[in-house]
XYZ file of C-alpha atoms in Angstrom:
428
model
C 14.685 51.395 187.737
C 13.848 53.679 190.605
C 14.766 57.343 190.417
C 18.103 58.733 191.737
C 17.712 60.534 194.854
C 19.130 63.517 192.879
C 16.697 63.260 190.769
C 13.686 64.800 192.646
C 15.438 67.935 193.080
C 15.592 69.359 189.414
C 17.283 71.721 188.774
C 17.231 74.223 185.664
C 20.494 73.252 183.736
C 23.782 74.828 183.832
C 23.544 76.054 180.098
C 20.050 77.625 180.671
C 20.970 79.263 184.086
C 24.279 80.550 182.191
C 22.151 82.093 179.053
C 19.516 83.325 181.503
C 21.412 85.144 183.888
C 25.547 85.426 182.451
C 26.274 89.373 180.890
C 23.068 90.425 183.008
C 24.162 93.282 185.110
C 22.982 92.596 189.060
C 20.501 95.544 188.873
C 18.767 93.480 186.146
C 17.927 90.234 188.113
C 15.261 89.583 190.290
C 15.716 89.171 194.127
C 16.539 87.553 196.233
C 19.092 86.048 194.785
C 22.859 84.671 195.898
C 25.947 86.688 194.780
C 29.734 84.738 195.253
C 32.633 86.806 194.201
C 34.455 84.440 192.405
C 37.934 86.973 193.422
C 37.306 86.945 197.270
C 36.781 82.632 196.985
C 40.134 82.463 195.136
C 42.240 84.414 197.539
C 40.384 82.935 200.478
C 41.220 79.902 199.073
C 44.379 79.949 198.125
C 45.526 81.942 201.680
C 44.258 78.616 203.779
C 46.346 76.221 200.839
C 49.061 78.453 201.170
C 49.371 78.015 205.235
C 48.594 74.379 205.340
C 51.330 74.151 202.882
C 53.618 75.972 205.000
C 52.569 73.848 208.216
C 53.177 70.783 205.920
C 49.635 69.222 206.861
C 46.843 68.314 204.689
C 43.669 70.165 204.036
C 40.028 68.878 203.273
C 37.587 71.162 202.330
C 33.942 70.473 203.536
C 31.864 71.042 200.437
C 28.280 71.803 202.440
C 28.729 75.134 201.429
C 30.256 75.333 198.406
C 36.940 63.564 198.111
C 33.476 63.145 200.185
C 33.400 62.504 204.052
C 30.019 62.545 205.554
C 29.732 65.137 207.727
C 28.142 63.541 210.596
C 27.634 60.097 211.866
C 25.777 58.642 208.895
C 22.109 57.678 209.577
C 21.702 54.059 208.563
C 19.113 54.541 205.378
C 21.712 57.274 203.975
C 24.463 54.047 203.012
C 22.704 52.427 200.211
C 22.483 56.453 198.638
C 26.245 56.872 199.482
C 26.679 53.747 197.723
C 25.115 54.607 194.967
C 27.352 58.065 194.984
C 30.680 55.917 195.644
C 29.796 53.756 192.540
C 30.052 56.824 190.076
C 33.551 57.444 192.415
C 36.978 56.400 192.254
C 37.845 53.457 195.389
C 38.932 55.396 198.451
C 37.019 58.422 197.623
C 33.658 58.197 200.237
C 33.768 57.696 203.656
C 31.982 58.237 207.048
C 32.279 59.308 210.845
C 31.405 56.970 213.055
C 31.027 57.471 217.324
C 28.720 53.895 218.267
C 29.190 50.219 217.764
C 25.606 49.416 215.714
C 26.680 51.717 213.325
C 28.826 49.230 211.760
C 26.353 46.707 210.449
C 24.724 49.433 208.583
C 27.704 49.866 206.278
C 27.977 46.522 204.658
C 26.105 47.716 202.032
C 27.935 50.460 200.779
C 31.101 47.575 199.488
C 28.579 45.234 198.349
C 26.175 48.094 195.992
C 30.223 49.506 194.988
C 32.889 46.404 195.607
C 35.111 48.491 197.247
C 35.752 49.169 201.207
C 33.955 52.382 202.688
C 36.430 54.643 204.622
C 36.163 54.548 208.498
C 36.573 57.842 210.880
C 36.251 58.076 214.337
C 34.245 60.977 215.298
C 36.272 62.047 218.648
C 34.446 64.968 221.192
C 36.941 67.080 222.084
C 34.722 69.761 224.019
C 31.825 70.765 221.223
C 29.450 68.032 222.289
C 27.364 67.688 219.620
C 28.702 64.553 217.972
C 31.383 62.178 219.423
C 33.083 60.321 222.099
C 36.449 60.562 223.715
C 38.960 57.383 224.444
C 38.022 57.345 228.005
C 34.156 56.015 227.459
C 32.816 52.277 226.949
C 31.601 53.045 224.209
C 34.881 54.193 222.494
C 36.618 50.485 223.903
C 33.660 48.285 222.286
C 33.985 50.593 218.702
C 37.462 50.469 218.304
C 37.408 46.605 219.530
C 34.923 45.940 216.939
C 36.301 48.205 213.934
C 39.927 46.484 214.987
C 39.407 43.035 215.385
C 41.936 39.929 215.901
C 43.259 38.932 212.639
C 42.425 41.243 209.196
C 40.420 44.124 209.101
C 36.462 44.571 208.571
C 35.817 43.105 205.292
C 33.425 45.858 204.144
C 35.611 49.297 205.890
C 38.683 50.649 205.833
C 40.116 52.331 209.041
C 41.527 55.675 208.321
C 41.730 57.678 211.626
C 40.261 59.838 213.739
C 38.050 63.318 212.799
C 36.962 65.746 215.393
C 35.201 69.479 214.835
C 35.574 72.237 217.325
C 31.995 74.083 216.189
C 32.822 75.926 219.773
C 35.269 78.009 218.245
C 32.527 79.998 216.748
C 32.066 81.573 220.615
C 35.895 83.129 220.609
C 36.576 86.539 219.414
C 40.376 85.948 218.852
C 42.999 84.695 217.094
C 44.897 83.246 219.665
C 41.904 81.820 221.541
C 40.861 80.085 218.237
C 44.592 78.118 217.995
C 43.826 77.098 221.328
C 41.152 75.121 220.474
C 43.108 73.803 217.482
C 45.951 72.332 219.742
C 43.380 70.862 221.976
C 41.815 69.074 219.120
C 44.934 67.996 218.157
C 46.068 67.241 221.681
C 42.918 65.493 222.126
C 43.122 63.240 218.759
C 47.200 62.348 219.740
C 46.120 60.868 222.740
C 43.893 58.755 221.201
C 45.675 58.023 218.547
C 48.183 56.768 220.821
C 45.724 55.042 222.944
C 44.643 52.610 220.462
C 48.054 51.488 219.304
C 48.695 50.806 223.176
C 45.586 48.553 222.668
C 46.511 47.006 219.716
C 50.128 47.299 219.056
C 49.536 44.232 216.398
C 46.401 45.847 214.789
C 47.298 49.156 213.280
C 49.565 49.082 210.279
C 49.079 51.923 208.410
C 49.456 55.708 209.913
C 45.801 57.668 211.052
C 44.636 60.648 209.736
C 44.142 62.853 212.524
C 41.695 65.483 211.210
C 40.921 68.476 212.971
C 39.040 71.491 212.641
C 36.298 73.839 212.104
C 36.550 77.249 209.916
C 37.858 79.684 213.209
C 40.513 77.130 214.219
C 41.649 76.089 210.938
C 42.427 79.234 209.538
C 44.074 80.384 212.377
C 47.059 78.987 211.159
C 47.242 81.460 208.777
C 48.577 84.238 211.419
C 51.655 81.913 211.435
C 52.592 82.816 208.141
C 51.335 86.622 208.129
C 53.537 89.705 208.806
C 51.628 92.502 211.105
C 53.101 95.727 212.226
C 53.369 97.126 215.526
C 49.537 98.006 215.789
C 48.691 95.711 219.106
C 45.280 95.489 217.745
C 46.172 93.245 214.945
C 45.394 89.006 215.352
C 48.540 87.838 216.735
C 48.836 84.179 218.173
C 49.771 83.873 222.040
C 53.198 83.512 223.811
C 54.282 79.963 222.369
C 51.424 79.211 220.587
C 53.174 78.118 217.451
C 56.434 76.681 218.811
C 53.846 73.949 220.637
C 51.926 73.338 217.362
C 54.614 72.669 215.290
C 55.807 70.077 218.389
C 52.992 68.388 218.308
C 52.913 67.953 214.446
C 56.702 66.228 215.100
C 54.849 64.173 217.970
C 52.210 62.774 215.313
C 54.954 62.887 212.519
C 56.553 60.507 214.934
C 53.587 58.309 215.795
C 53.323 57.596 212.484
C 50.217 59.260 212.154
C 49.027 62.295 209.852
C 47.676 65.628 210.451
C 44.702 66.915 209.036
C 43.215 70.250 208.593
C 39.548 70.717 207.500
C 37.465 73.711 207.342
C 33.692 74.360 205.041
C 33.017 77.964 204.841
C 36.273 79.339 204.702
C 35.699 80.288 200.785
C 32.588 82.215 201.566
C 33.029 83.543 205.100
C 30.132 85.421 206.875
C 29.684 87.766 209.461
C 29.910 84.561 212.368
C 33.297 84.463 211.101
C 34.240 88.028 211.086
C 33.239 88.171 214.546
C 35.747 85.704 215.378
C 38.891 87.646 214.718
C 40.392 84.279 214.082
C 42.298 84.999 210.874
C 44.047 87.285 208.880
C 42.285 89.457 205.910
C 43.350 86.981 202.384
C 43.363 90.943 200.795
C 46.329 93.025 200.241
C 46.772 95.357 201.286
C 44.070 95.134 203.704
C 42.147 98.015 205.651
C 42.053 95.696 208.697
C 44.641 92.898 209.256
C 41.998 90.629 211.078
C 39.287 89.416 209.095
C 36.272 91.999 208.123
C 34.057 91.926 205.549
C 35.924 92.473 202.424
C 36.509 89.063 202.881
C 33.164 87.782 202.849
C 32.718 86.396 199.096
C 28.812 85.636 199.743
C 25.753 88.276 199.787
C 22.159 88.008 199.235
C 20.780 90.271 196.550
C 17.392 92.136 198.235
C 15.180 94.712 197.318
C 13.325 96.993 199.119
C 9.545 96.748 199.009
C 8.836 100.089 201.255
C 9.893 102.768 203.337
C 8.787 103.889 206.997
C 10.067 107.527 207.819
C 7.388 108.150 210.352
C 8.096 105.440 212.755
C 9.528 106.046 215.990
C 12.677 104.561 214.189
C 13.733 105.139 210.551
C 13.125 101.559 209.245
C 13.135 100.170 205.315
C 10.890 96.841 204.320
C 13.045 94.257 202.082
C 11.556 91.682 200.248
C 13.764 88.713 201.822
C 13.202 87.074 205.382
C 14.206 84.123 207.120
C 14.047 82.113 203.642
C 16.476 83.793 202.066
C 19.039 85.429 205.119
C 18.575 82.035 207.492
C 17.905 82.707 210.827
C 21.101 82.390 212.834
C 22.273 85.150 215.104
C 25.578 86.828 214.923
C 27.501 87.510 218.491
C 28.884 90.452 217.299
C 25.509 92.370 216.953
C 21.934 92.236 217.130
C 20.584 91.764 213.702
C 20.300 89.254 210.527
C 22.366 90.870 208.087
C 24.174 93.622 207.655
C 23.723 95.353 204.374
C 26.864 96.445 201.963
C 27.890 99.910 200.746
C 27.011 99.081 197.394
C 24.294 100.675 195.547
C 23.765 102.941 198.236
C 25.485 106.456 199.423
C 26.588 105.362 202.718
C 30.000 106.089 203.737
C 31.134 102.380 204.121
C 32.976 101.263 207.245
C 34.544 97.704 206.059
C 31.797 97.931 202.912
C 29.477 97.625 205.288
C 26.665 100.578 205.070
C 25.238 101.894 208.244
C 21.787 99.505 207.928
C 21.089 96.334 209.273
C 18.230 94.320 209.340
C 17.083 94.257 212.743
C 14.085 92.114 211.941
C 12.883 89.085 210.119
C 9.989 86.905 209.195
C 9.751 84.374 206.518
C 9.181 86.812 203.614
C 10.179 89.870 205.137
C 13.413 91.728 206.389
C 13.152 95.055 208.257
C 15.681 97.471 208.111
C 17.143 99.933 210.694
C 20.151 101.950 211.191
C 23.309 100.301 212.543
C 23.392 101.607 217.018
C 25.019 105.049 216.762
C 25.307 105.575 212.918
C 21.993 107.343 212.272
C 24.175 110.317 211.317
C 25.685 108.706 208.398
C 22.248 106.806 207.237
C 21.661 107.061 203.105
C 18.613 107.829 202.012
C 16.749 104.256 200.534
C 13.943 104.170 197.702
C 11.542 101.478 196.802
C 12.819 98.864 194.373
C 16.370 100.072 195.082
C 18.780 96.531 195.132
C 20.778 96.055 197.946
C 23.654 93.339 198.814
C 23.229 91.893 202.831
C 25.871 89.967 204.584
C 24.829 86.932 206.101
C 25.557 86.051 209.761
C 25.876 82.293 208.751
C 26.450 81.348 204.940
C 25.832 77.923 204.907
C 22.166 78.642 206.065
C 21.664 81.404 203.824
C 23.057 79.870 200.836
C 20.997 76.416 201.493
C 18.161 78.198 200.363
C 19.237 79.391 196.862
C 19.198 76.397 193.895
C 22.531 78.383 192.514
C 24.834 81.540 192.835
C 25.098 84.443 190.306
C 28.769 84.461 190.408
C 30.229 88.046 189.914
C 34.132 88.925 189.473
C 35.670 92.130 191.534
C 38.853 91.758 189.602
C 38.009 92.785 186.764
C 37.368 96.898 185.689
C 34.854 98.763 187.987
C 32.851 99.175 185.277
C 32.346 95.580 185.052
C 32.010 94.413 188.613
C 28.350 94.039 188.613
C 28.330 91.968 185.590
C 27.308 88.159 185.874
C 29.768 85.996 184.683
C 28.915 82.797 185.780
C 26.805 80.798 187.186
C 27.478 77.613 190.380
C 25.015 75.330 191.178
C 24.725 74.041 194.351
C 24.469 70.308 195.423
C 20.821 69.815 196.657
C 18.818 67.528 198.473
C 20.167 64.981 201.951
């Protein structure tokens, strides 16, 4: 029998990363490595379950990051590993986006590796154009014509609705501007919805999923349900904004049709989404009422390899590049990471010291001061450890095999302790 897929990634198992690495204190590991603070994923967590609850919609949570849905339209030679995935599953419990016609035939294989139906999405654009089509192309009449034919349904899918993600949202800096985008995605997917039982009043029996989202316009919702004072720079939704969202949750309510709410790196968060503004901070009390980072759960463990005082600039060399930060730029400043007040004697703005690193190579991260904070700079040594938030955590995190899981709950005196250890899915 041929090797699982899985199975050319190994990976050290979970009882010798725990007995390598769990009671170590972080000063005692090697770097780079990836730190998740198991307290900051709980109450980010539980802060989006809490307002989808309140909405009354669902939630899925993408797992790239941290029941399966492909993330994009699957390529045809991923089925037969999907397959192999859904056979270990539960019925109902894989499925796939799909935006073109000659997709289809490719998924036959998936019921007949399983014998069960894989679940059908339509991938809808609604303004991100990367993936997608809307309801007013061709190529949306022949899909839906072919994934709803006369008579019973495609032996080897089941239709379950429509999926959009507005990755655009990443571009706002506000709260209100990210629930915009939400209610056009939803706008967008109740039209269509609508559309196709126009078509086929005789075809669709069973209510859509409409599922919309990406992790600035999903967790927007969560300013619906927050309390602010008077301080008019505080995230606060526009004139209306939630009076029409709730209306069109009645409209799908209506349609027969579900609503939907997904999100990926909501646990973790990263400095793309601090720059965002789009939600409210999961701690309380919180310095800042929008999002900063003391609610980023994720940081990459670095240490510095040298010092440069005599340069035109006072800069720091850190032993982790491109390889270990990702490469992905932040709007919000110029830079690849910002590093954290701990283990240094920074005074910390949002636990955020006053260096950056304003460089990057594979290998290799230079350090400079944050614009306009040289005043408040700590002094850095070689081999000192240092924590750096990532602009994007799904890149930085892809290139870690697990994260040293720490736990700022418990005593202060404990806080650097490991106390776990997650490992992460690898491999296409």
């Amino acid at each position: 029998m041929a090797a699982s897929h899985q199975s050319l990634y190994p990976t050290p198992s979970a009882a010798a990363l725990k007995e390598a690495y769990v009671g170590k204190n972080l000063q005692d590991v090697a770097a780079p490595a990836a730190i998740v603070d198991q307290a900051i994923v709980k109450r980010n967590c539980s802060q989006m379950l809490r307002a989808c609850k309140a909405l009354g919609c669902s939630f899925r949570p993408h797992v790239k990051t941290h029941k399966i849905l492909y993330g994009v339209p699957a390529p045809p030679s991923t089925i037969r590993r999907l397959a192999h995935l859904g056979k270990e599953l539960l019925p109902g419990s894989v499925g796939v986006l799909v935006d073109h016609p000659d997709q289809l035939r490719h998924l036959e294989v998936f019921k007949e590796i399983t014998g069960y139906r894989l679940l059908l999405y339509i991938k809808i654009d609604t303004g991100y154009h990367r993936a997608g089509i809307t309801h007013r192309s061709s190529q949306f009449s022949q899909l839906i014509s072919r994934i709803l034919p006369e008579g019973e349904e495609l032996p080897h899918t089941q239709f379950c609705g429509l999926y959009s993600h507005a990755g655009h949202s990443y571009g706002r800096s506000s709260a209100d501007e990210a629930m915009d985008l939400l209610i056009d995605e939803i706008t967008n997917l109740h039209l269509t919805s609508t559309h196709i039982r126009k078509l086929y009043p005789a075809r669709v029996h069973k209510a859509m999923v409409l599922s919309v989202g990406a992790t600035p316009t999903a967790t927007s919702i969560q300013n619906l349900f927050q309390h602010y004072g008077d301080d008019s720079s505080q995230p606060r939704l526009g004139p209306g904004q939630a009076d029409t969202l709730c209306q069109y949750i009645r409209d799908i309510e209506e349609n027969n049709d579900r609503l939907e709410v997904h999100a990926g790196v909501y646990p973790f968060l990263d400095l793309q989404q601090v720059a965002t503004r789009a939600s409210p901070s999961a701690l309380t009390p919180s310095p800042s009422p929008a999002i900063s980072t003391h609610d980023i759960a994720m940081t990459v463990l670095a240490e510095v390899a040298s010092m440069y005082d005599a340069r035109d600039k006072h800069e720091a060399l850190i032993a982790a590049g491109s390889l270990a930060l990702g490469r992905e730029p932040c709007k919000s400043y110029q830079g690849w990471g910002i590093v954290s007040d701990w283990n240094t004697t920074s005074q910390p703005i949002n636990r955020a010291s006053c260096w950056q690193v304003s460089r990057i190579s594979q290998e290799h991260g230079i350090l400079e001061s944050i614009p306009n904070s040289v005043d408040n700079l700590s002094e850095l040594s070689v081999g000192q450890k240092l924590r750096i938030f990532p602009n994007h955590a799904c890149i930085a995190g892809a290139h870690f095999g697990w994260y040293l899981v720490v736990d700022s709950d418990l005593p202060e005196e404990r806080r650097d302790e490991i106390v776990d250890v997650w490992i992460r899915c690898r491999g296409w």
